[in-house]
Amino acid sequence: MVNSIQKDRAMAGNEWINGYLEAILDAGTKLSRQKSISSTLSPPAGRAPPYSPTKYFVEEVVNHFDDADLHKTWIKAVAMRSSHERNQRLENICWRIWHLTRKKKQIEWEDERKLAKQRMEREQLSKVAAEDLSDLSEGEKEKGDAKMPMLRIDSNVQIWQDEQAQNKRLYIVLISLHGLIRGENMELGRDSDTGGQVKYVVELARALGGTKGVYRVDLLTRQISGPDVHWSYGEPVEMLTYGDRNSHVDSCGAYIIRLPFGPGQRYIPKETLWPHIPEFVDRALAHITNVARSLGDQLEPAGGGKPIWPYVIHGHYADASEAAAHLSGILNVPMVITGHSLGRNKLEQLLKQGRLSKEDINRTYRIMRRIEAEEAALDAAVMVITSTRQEIDEQWGLYDGFDVNLERKLRVRRRRGVSCFGRYMPRMVVIPPGLDFSYVHMQDLSESDADLAKMIGPDGGQSRRDLPPIWDEIMRFFTNPHKPMILALSRPDPKKNVTTLLKAFGECRPLQELANMTLILGNRDDIEEMSGSGATVLTTVLKLIDKYDLYGLVAYPKHHKQTDVPEIYRLAAKTKGVFINPALVEPFGLTLIEAAAYGLPVVATKNGGPVDIVKALNNGVLVDPHDHNAISAALLKLVADKGLWMECRRNGLKNIHRFSWPEHCRKYLSHVEHYRSHQTATSLEIMARMEEPMSDSLRDVEDLSLRFSVDGGDLQTNGGVSSIVEALHQHRHDHTHSLMNNTYMFGPGKRQRMLVIAVDCYDTNGLIVLHDFSVLIRKIMAIGGTNGCTGFVLATGATGKETIEAMQQCDIPPRGFDALICSSGSELYYPWRDLMPDGDYGVHIDYRWPAEHVKSTILRVAQMENNHEEDCLIVDEEACSWHCNAYSLKQGAKVCNP
């Protein structure tokens, strides 16, 4: 066996395994056989003696690889009496560790190579931008130093004031697609999709709805009607606030608008929502248009009811941000996004763990589709709202659409009126989430412990009925309820790192003697009925409680309501307890602000938003979430030192106003107003309602002043082109537009109308008649103008190649069109982007497309009964595609007209 091991090691050439293999084989025994193996596998000269294998497995294997099976195998191996069987088990463990390490190193190497490539590209872009800034003065360059903090508001951004908002009637649209969203009794922690984001968007809608100057707020989400969710999630409209009826301009308030899209009778996770986003965009567009028209009729009846379009469209998370990007482009409304959590950062963290390959991660989380949506949203947004600076530097900085240094330089160029050569990046703005302080009563923050005495006193049985029921639900777990309470509140997700917290508590005897622990991990009825990672986390929690014998010291209630959360914070504060957030990475950490509002000192992860929160509040300690000893030491320090506990409590209460919702809304509206002022596009106009019934709308088709070009007459005659041009002249807008230049600029958000030029003019050989083709297109485009308010679409039966060649021969730039519809509608091109067929459109029309059946049917139907020639139609191979069949007729043959 020894020779076999040596051979395998020589082939692998891995020095890492040598020391640990010897350490394990040499541990805890003095048998002669064991000594023989140890001498055979002696380490190279000069190598330091190996440390304890027990310490290695506990600290390296369990902590770094998180593989409990390895640790169990180690325990079993040590307990065996047979040295041969024990050694065989230990060898197997070594090789498993070796393979895990090789896999992890390979993933890290690939990740480092990818990051190096991204850094190289960013450096190149930064170098180009720096060269473009050569005309700036040295003073301006120093002002834009990247070392300057990004949290400050630009000097030219005016803070939103009540006086400024008096005459404003703003309509704001928020979008949050996944999860279960309702105004009251939110089911936070029900699953991974119903967490802090749900609470954030609902409270943001409420706060904006109560801000002066805001007339209406719509929070758009998914309507779900099914047996697995509450009936309230199927209600189309839910009112959050009733508006300010005391002001001279009445406010509509804030609403949750649930739009049906995707599987109607089923609640699905966010990873499977991607194919249904276009359906949501269609329904959201119809809703926004109806509300804009209604608000115009309501607020400006004398002015003809001009629609009041959204002031801003705000997408939350990647799915809603993609939808917001589409709506923003259609409606020409500024778009704002909030990431909450980002795909590239999550992919990076999962790859570092080494458990899943990139393909498995993408298959499970649709991570590449999510990253694609985030990149698209970055390109369309005017502003990105973040909670912390760390989110900007370490998360958004991973994206192709954003670079901190390049964004600063582009901003300097725009401010000075210098061309940016088409490069654009949104502005990153740090606005921490707010907290609803209406639930916090100052009398609850007093130093009195009367309520706690009622709960745990000798005569508490008669007084408990006056106290919150959740208190009794928690206290029943404790043997000694007098001790301070360590509170953790999160959903049962592996990244929340609750298992490391329990390990820290279980291995620190002084902490167990001084404090109890309460774990609020969502709601559950039966762990066995749960699916996914939540069941795994809860099962591990119960096993750790049993392993460290923490019965009577740890509370883990099965149920709590959203209205119980403030009472849980109150109970922890009255016991002189501590709140802890040990998450591996926390994008922001709203629970830390909530805990501070109730006077609780905090211990929080040093990765993410808690860094800024604790710095602003000065009410706690930051720790490494991977180090359970550091966690237990920080908790013990706050629990044992009552002077420090009281100082942290006072600091948190003194500084908590920085995170209020009114403060958040003022900063929010200030930045939106600033970036709207730089929006030069005109507002969208919509057609007036058609009041006539459907039966009358098509009564006289001849009254339509603009018909298809095929109805405009023979293009070979003098009246063909002139009749179409005359019809367009009659329907030009009364107002005229000054032509800024003679070049066409693509800008879909600026379109006031769209002209579709349907032209097919061929000679007897089937070739495009270039003269007629050119005359018609040029005359119609001359009428539409070149100021960007009119868009053009060319529709033709010719192939894309034939169309582009004809346009080039006629000296008509393809980029002058918003779209080219070719091959009789089977191909769609966007010339302003590229000259390739749109893949998404091809997939769309390919759904259930029976290409072979259509081809055979055409040949069969076109065959006339008295025609004895079977091949009267000749297939035009060059003009054919998968979705379009083209034929030419044989000389003298006749066919039926299908």
PDB file of C-alpha atoms in Angstrom, residues 697-848:
ATOM      1  CA  SER A 697     -64.024  51.967 -37.168  1.00  0.00           C
ATOM      2  CA  LEU A 698     -63.556  50.133 -40.478  1.00  0.00           C
ATOM      3  CA  ARG A 699     -66.812  51.200 -42.184  1.00  0.00           C
ATOM      4  CA  ASP A 700     -65.081  53.154 -44.930  1.00  0.00           C
ATOM      5  CA  VAL A 701     -61.509  52.079 -45.532  1.00  0.00           C
ATOM      6  CA  GLU A 702     -61.237  54.572 -48.402  1.00  0.00           C
ATOM      7  CA  ASP A 703     -61.381  57.413 -45.852  1.00  0.00           C
ATOM      8  CA  LEU A 704     -57.994  56.407 -44.505  1.00  0.00           C
ATOM      9  CA  SER A 705     -55.631  59.093 -45.752  1.00  0.00           C
ATOM     10  CA  LEU A 706     -52.524  56.929 -45.409  1.00  0.00           C
ATOM     11  CA  ARG A 707     -52.663  53.495 -47.000  1.00  0.00           C
ATOM     12  CA  PHE A 708     -50.155  50.819 -47.699  1.00  0.00           C
ATOM     13  CA  SER A 709     -47.815  51.641 -50.535  1.00  0.00           C
ATOM     14  CA  VAL A 710     -49.229  48.789 -52.596  1.00  0.00           C
ATOM     15  CA  ASP A 711     -52.554  50.674 -52.556  1.00  0.00           C
ATOM     16  CA  GLY A 712     -50.961  53.926 -53.655  1.00  0.00           C
ATOM     17  CA  GLY A 713     -51.129  53.067 -57.335  1.00  0.00           C
ATOM     18  CA  ASP A 714     -48.650  51.809 -59.884  1.00  0.00           C
ATOM     19  CA  LEU A 715     -45.235  53.214 -59.144  1.00  0.00           C
ATOM     20  CA  GLN A 716     -44.483  53.308 -62.847  1.00  0.00           C
ATOM     21  CA  THR A 717     -47.205  55.930 -63.356  1.00  0.00           C
ATOM     22  CA  ASN A 718     -46.903  59.575 -62.434  1.00  0.00           C
ATOM     23  CA  GLY A 719     -49.569  59.388 -59.750  1.00  0.00           C
ATOM     24  CA  GLY A 720     -48.141  56.472 -57.765  1.00  0.00           C
ATOM     25  CA  VAL A 721     -45.471  58.202 -55.726  1.00  0.00           C
ATOM     26  CA  SER A 722     -47.227  61.556 -55.707  1.00  0.00           C
ATOM     27  CA  SER A 723     -50.412  60.121 -54.145  1.00  0.00           C
ATOM     28  CA  ILE A 724     -48.477  58.667 -51.214  1.00  0.00           C
ATOM     29  CA  VAL A 725     -46.413  61.819 -50.737  1.00  0.00           C
ATOM     30  CA  GLU A 726     -49.577  63.954 -50.855  1.00  0.00           C
ATOM     31  CA  ALA A 727     -51.209  61.783 -48.184  1.00  0.00           C
ATOM     32  CA  LEU A 728     -48.193  62.270 -45.932  1.00  0.00           C
ATOM     33  CA  HIS A 729     -48.233  66.052 -46.543  1.00  0.00           C
ATOM     34  CA  GLN A 730     -51.850  66.191 -45.409  1.00  0.00           C
ATOM     35  CA  HIS A 731     -51.066  64.443 -42.147  1.00  0.00           C
ATOM     36  CA  ARG A 732     -47.997  66.354 -41.108  1.00  0.00           C
ATOM     37  CA  HIS A 733     -48.112  67.922 -37.659  1.00  0.00           C
ATOM     38  CA  ASP A 734     -49.160  71.526 -37.565  1.00  0.00           C
ATOM     39  CA  HIS A 735     -46.048  72.440 -35.624  1.00  0.00           C
ATOM     40  CA  THR A 736     -42.768  72.486 -37.511  1.00  0.00           C
ATOM     41  CA  HIS A 737     -39.383  71.414 -36.249  1.00  0.00           C
ATOM     42  CA  SER A 738     -36.144  73.184 -36.930  1.00  0.00           C
ATOM     43  CA  LEU A 739     -33.604  70.895 -38.538  1.00  0.00           C
ATOM     44  CA  MET A 740     -30.480  70.921 -36.421  1.00  0.00           C
ATOM     45  CA  ASN A 741     -28.407  69.130 -39.046  1.00  0.00           C
ATOM     46  CA  ASN A 742     -28.732  66.964 -42.096  1.00  0.00           C
ATOM     47  CA  THR A 743     -27.685  63.752 -40.420  1.00  0.00           C
ATOM     48  CA  TYR A 744     -30.017  61.152 -38.998  1.00  0.00           C
ATOM     49  CA  MET A 745     -29.603  60.347 -35.306  1.00  0.00           C
ATOM     50  CA  PHE A 746     -31.088  57.187 -33.804  1.00  0.00           C
ATOM     51  CA  GLY A 747     -32.981  57.948 -30.609  1.00  0.00           C
ATOM     52  CA  PRO A 748     -36.046  55.774 -29.958  1.00  0.00           C
ATOM     53  CA  GLY A 749     -37.011  57.784 -26.896  1.00  0.00           C
ATOM     54  CA  LYS A 750     -37.480  60.931 -29.023  1.00  0.00           C
ATOM     55  CA  ARG A 751     -39.944  59.458 -31.511  1.00  0.00           C
ATOM     56  CA  GLN A 752     -43.250  61.272 -31.890  1.00  0.00           C
ATOM     57  CA  ARG A 753     -44.384  59.204 -34.870  1.00  0.00           C
ATOM     58  CA  MET A 754     -43.218  56.283 -36.943  1.00  0.00           C
ATOM     59  CA  LEU A 755     -43.471  56.026 -40.749  1.00  0.00           C
ATOM     60  CA  VAL A 756     -43.461  52.546 -42.249  1.00  0.00           C
ATOM     61  CA  ILE A 757     -42.396  52.620 -45.909  1.00  0.00           C
ATOM     62  CA  ALA A 758     -43.683  49.429 -47.548  1.00  0.00           C
ATOM     63  CA  VAL A 759     -42.123  49.259 -51.004  1.00  0.00           C
ATOM     64  CA  ASP A 760     -41.765  46.418 -53.525  1.00  0.00           C
ATOM     65  CA  CYS A 761     -40.838  47.397 -57.091  1.00  0.00           C
ATOM     66  CA  TYR A 762     -39.324  44.711 -59.306  1.00  0.00           C
ATOM     67  CA  ASP A 763     -38.670  44.320 -63.010  1.00  0.00           C
ATOM     68  CA  THR A 764     -39.505  41.239 -65.101  1.00  0.00           C
ATOM     69  CA  ASN A 765     -36.326  39.533 -63.917  1.00  0.00           C
ATOM     70  CA  GLY A 766     -37.266  39.954 -60.245  1.00  0.00           C
ATOM     71  CA  LEU A 767     -34.660  42.632 -59.569  1.00  0.00           C
ATOM     72  CA  ILE A 768     -35.388  45.816 -57.578  1.00  0.00           C
ATOM     73  CA  VAL A 769     -36.073  48.899 -59.727  1.00  0.00           C
ATOM     74  CA  LEU A 770     -33.514  51.192 -58.133  1.00  0.00           C
ATOM     75  CA  HIS A 771     -34.920  54.466 -59.482  1.00  0.00           C
ATOM     76  CA  ASP A 772     -38.426  53.998 -58.079  1.00  0.00           C
ATOM     77  CA  PHE A 773     -37.022  52.499 -54.898  1.00  0.00           C
ATOM     78  CA  SER A 774     -34.801  55.539 -54.343  1.00  0.00           C
ATOM     79  CA  VAL A 775     -37.401  58.193 -55.282  1.00  0.00           C
ATOM     80  CA  LEU A 776     -40.081  56.900 -52.929  1.00  0.00           C
ATOM     81  CA  ILE A 777     -37.772  56.500 -49.926  1.00  0.00           C
ATOM     82  CA  ARG A 778     -36.086  59.886 -50.333  1.00  0.00           C
ATOM     83  CA  LYS A 779     -39.332  61.846 -50.717  1.00  0.00           C
ATOM     84  CA  ILE A 780     -40.976  60.262 -47.695  1.00  0.00           C
ATOM     85  CA  MET A 781     -37.882  60.689 -45.507  1.00  0.00           C
ATOM     86  CA  ALA A 782     -37.611  64.328 -46.576  1.00  0.00           C
ATOM     87  CA  ILE A 783     -41.166  64.904 -45.346  1.00  0.00           C
ATOM     88  CA  GLY A 784     -40.489  63.177 -42.019  1.00  0.00           C
ATOM     89  CA  GLY A 785     -37.521  65.425 -41.254  1.00  0.00           C
ATOM     90  CA  THR A 786     -34.156  64.702 -39.715  1.00  0.00           C
ATOM     91  CA  ASN A 787     -34.605  66.036 -36.181  1.00  0.00           C
ATOM     92  CA  GLY A 788     -35.218  62.611 -34.658  1.00  0.00           C
ATOM     93  CA  CYS A 789     -38.929  63.090 -33.866  1.00  0.00           C
ATOM     94  CA  THR A 790     -39.937  60.837 -36.778  1.00  0.00           C
ATOM     95  CA  GLY A 791     -38.720  57.273 -37.100  1.00  0.00           C
ATOM     96  CA  PHE A 792     -38.625  55.249 -40.311  1.00  0.00           C
ATOM     97  CA  VAL A 793     -39.135  51.547 -40.911  1.00  0.00           C
ATOM     98  CA  LEU A 794     -38.640  49.941 -44.339  1.00  0.00           C
ATOM     99  CA  ALA A 795     -40.796  46.883 -45.128  1.00  0.00           C
ATOM    100  CA  THR A 796     -40.090  44.851 -48.257  1.00  0.00           C
ATOM    101  CA  GLY A 797     -40.361  41.363 -49.625  1.00  0.00           C
ATOM    102  CA  ALA A 798     -36.717  41.369 -50.716  1.00  0.00           C
ATOM    103  CA  THR A 799     -34.095  39.640 -48.635  1.00  0.00           C
ATOM    104  CA  GLY A 800     -31.923  41.591 -46.246  1.00  0.00           C
ATOM    105  CA  LYS A 801     -28.909  41.234 -48.519  1.00  0.00           C
ATOM    106  CA  GLU A 802     -30.846  42.480 -51.564  1.00  0.00           C
ATOM    107  CA  THR A 803     -32.313  45.404 -49.608  1.00  0.00           C
ATOM    108  CA  ILE A 804     -28.988  46.567 -48.194  1.00  0.00           C
ATOM    109  CA  GLU A 805     -27.281  46.282 -51.587  1.00  0.00           C
ATOM    110  CA  ALA A 806     -30.073  48.319 -53.220  1.00  0.00           C
ATOM    111  CA  MET A 807     -29.810  51.008 -50.543  1.00  0.00           C
ATOM    112  CA  GLN A 808     -26.049  51.220 -50.982  1.00  0.00           C
ATOM    113  CA  GLN A 809     -26.410  51.541 -54.757  1.00  0.00           C
ATOM    114  CA  CYS A 810     -28.964  54.330 -54.249  1.00  0.00           C
ATOM    115  CA  ASP A 811     -26.667  56.040 -51.698  1.00  0.00           C
ATOM    116  CA  ILE A 812     -29.273  55.649 -48.921  1.00  0.00           C
ATOM    117  CA  PRO A 813     -27.602  54.872 -45.544  1.00  0.00           C
ATOM    118  CA  PRO A 814     -29.260  51.850 -43.834  1.00  0.00           C
ATOM    119  CA  ARG A 815     -28.650  53.534 -40.445  1.00  0.00           C
ATOM    120  CA  GLY A 816     -31.287  56.070 -41.403  1.00  0.00           C
ATOM    121  CA  PHE A 817     -33.932  53.473 -40.488  1.00  0.00           C
ATOM    122  CA  ASP A 818     -34.996  52.321 -37.065  1.00  0.00           C
ATOM    123  CA  ALA A 819     -35.686  48.875 -38.515  1.00  0.00           C
ATOM    124  CA  LEU A 820     -35.677  46.925 -41.794  1.00  0.00           C
ATOM    125  CA  ILE A 821     -38.424  44.322 -42.246  1.00  0.00           C
ATOM    126  CA  CYS A 822     -37.234  41.977 -44.993  1.00  0.00           C
ATOM    127  CA  SER A 823     -38.151  38.667 -46.627  1.00  0.00           C
ATOM    128  CA  SER A 824     -41.895  39.392 -46.336  1.00  0.00           C
ATOM    129  CA  GLY A 825     -41.737  39.956 -42.591  1.00  0.00           C
ATOM    130  CA  SER A 826     -39.596  36.945 -41.691  1.00  0.00           C
ATOM    131  CA  GLU A 827     -36.419  38.932 -40.933  1.00  0.00           C
ATOM    132  CA  LEU A 828     -35.961  41.991 -38.748  1.00  0.00           C
ATOM    133  CA  TYR A 829     -32.819  44.154 -38.820  1.00  0.00           C
ATOM    134  CA  TYR A 830     -31.754  47.071 -36.609  1.00  0.00           C
ATOM    135  CA  PRO A 831     -29.262  48.956 -38.807  1.00  0.00           C
ATOM    136  CA  TRP A 832     -28.292  51.394 -36.052  1.00  0.00           C
ATOM    137  CA  ARG A 833     -26.938  48.398 -34.122  1.00  0.00           C
ATOM    138  CA  ASP A 834     -25.685  46.016 -36.812  1.00  0.00           C
ATOM    139  CA  LEU A 835     -26.706  44.486 -40.135  1.00  0.00           C
ATOM    140  CA  MET A 836     -27.506  41.051 -38.732  1.00  0.00           C
ATOM    141  CA  PRO A 837     -31.026  39.570 -38.385  1.00  0.00           C
ATOM    142  CA  ASP A 838     -32.469  39.971 -34.911  1.00  0.00           C
ATOM    143  CA  GLY A 839     -32.118  36.606 -33.161  1.00  0.00           C
ATOM    144  CA  ASP A 840     -34.885  37.196 -30.627  1.00  0.00           C
ATOM    145  CA  TYR A 841     -37.348  37.980 -33.395  1.00  0.00           C
ATOM    146  CA  GLY A 842     -36.323  34.809 -35.214  1.00  0.00           C
ATOM    147  CA  VAL A 843     -36.910  32.748 -32.069  1.00  0.00           C
ATOM    148  CA  HIS A 844     -40.273  34.452 -31.592  1.00  0.00           C
ATOM    149  CA  ILE A 845     -41.667  33.600 -35.031  1.00  0.00           C
ATOM    150  CA  ASP A 846     -40.041  30.170 -34.970  1.00  0.00           C
ATOM    151  CA  TYR A 847     -42.414  29.037 -32.229  1.00  0.00           C
ATOM    152  CA  ARG A 848     -44.371  26.080 -33.700  1.00  0.00           C
TER     153      ARG A 848
END
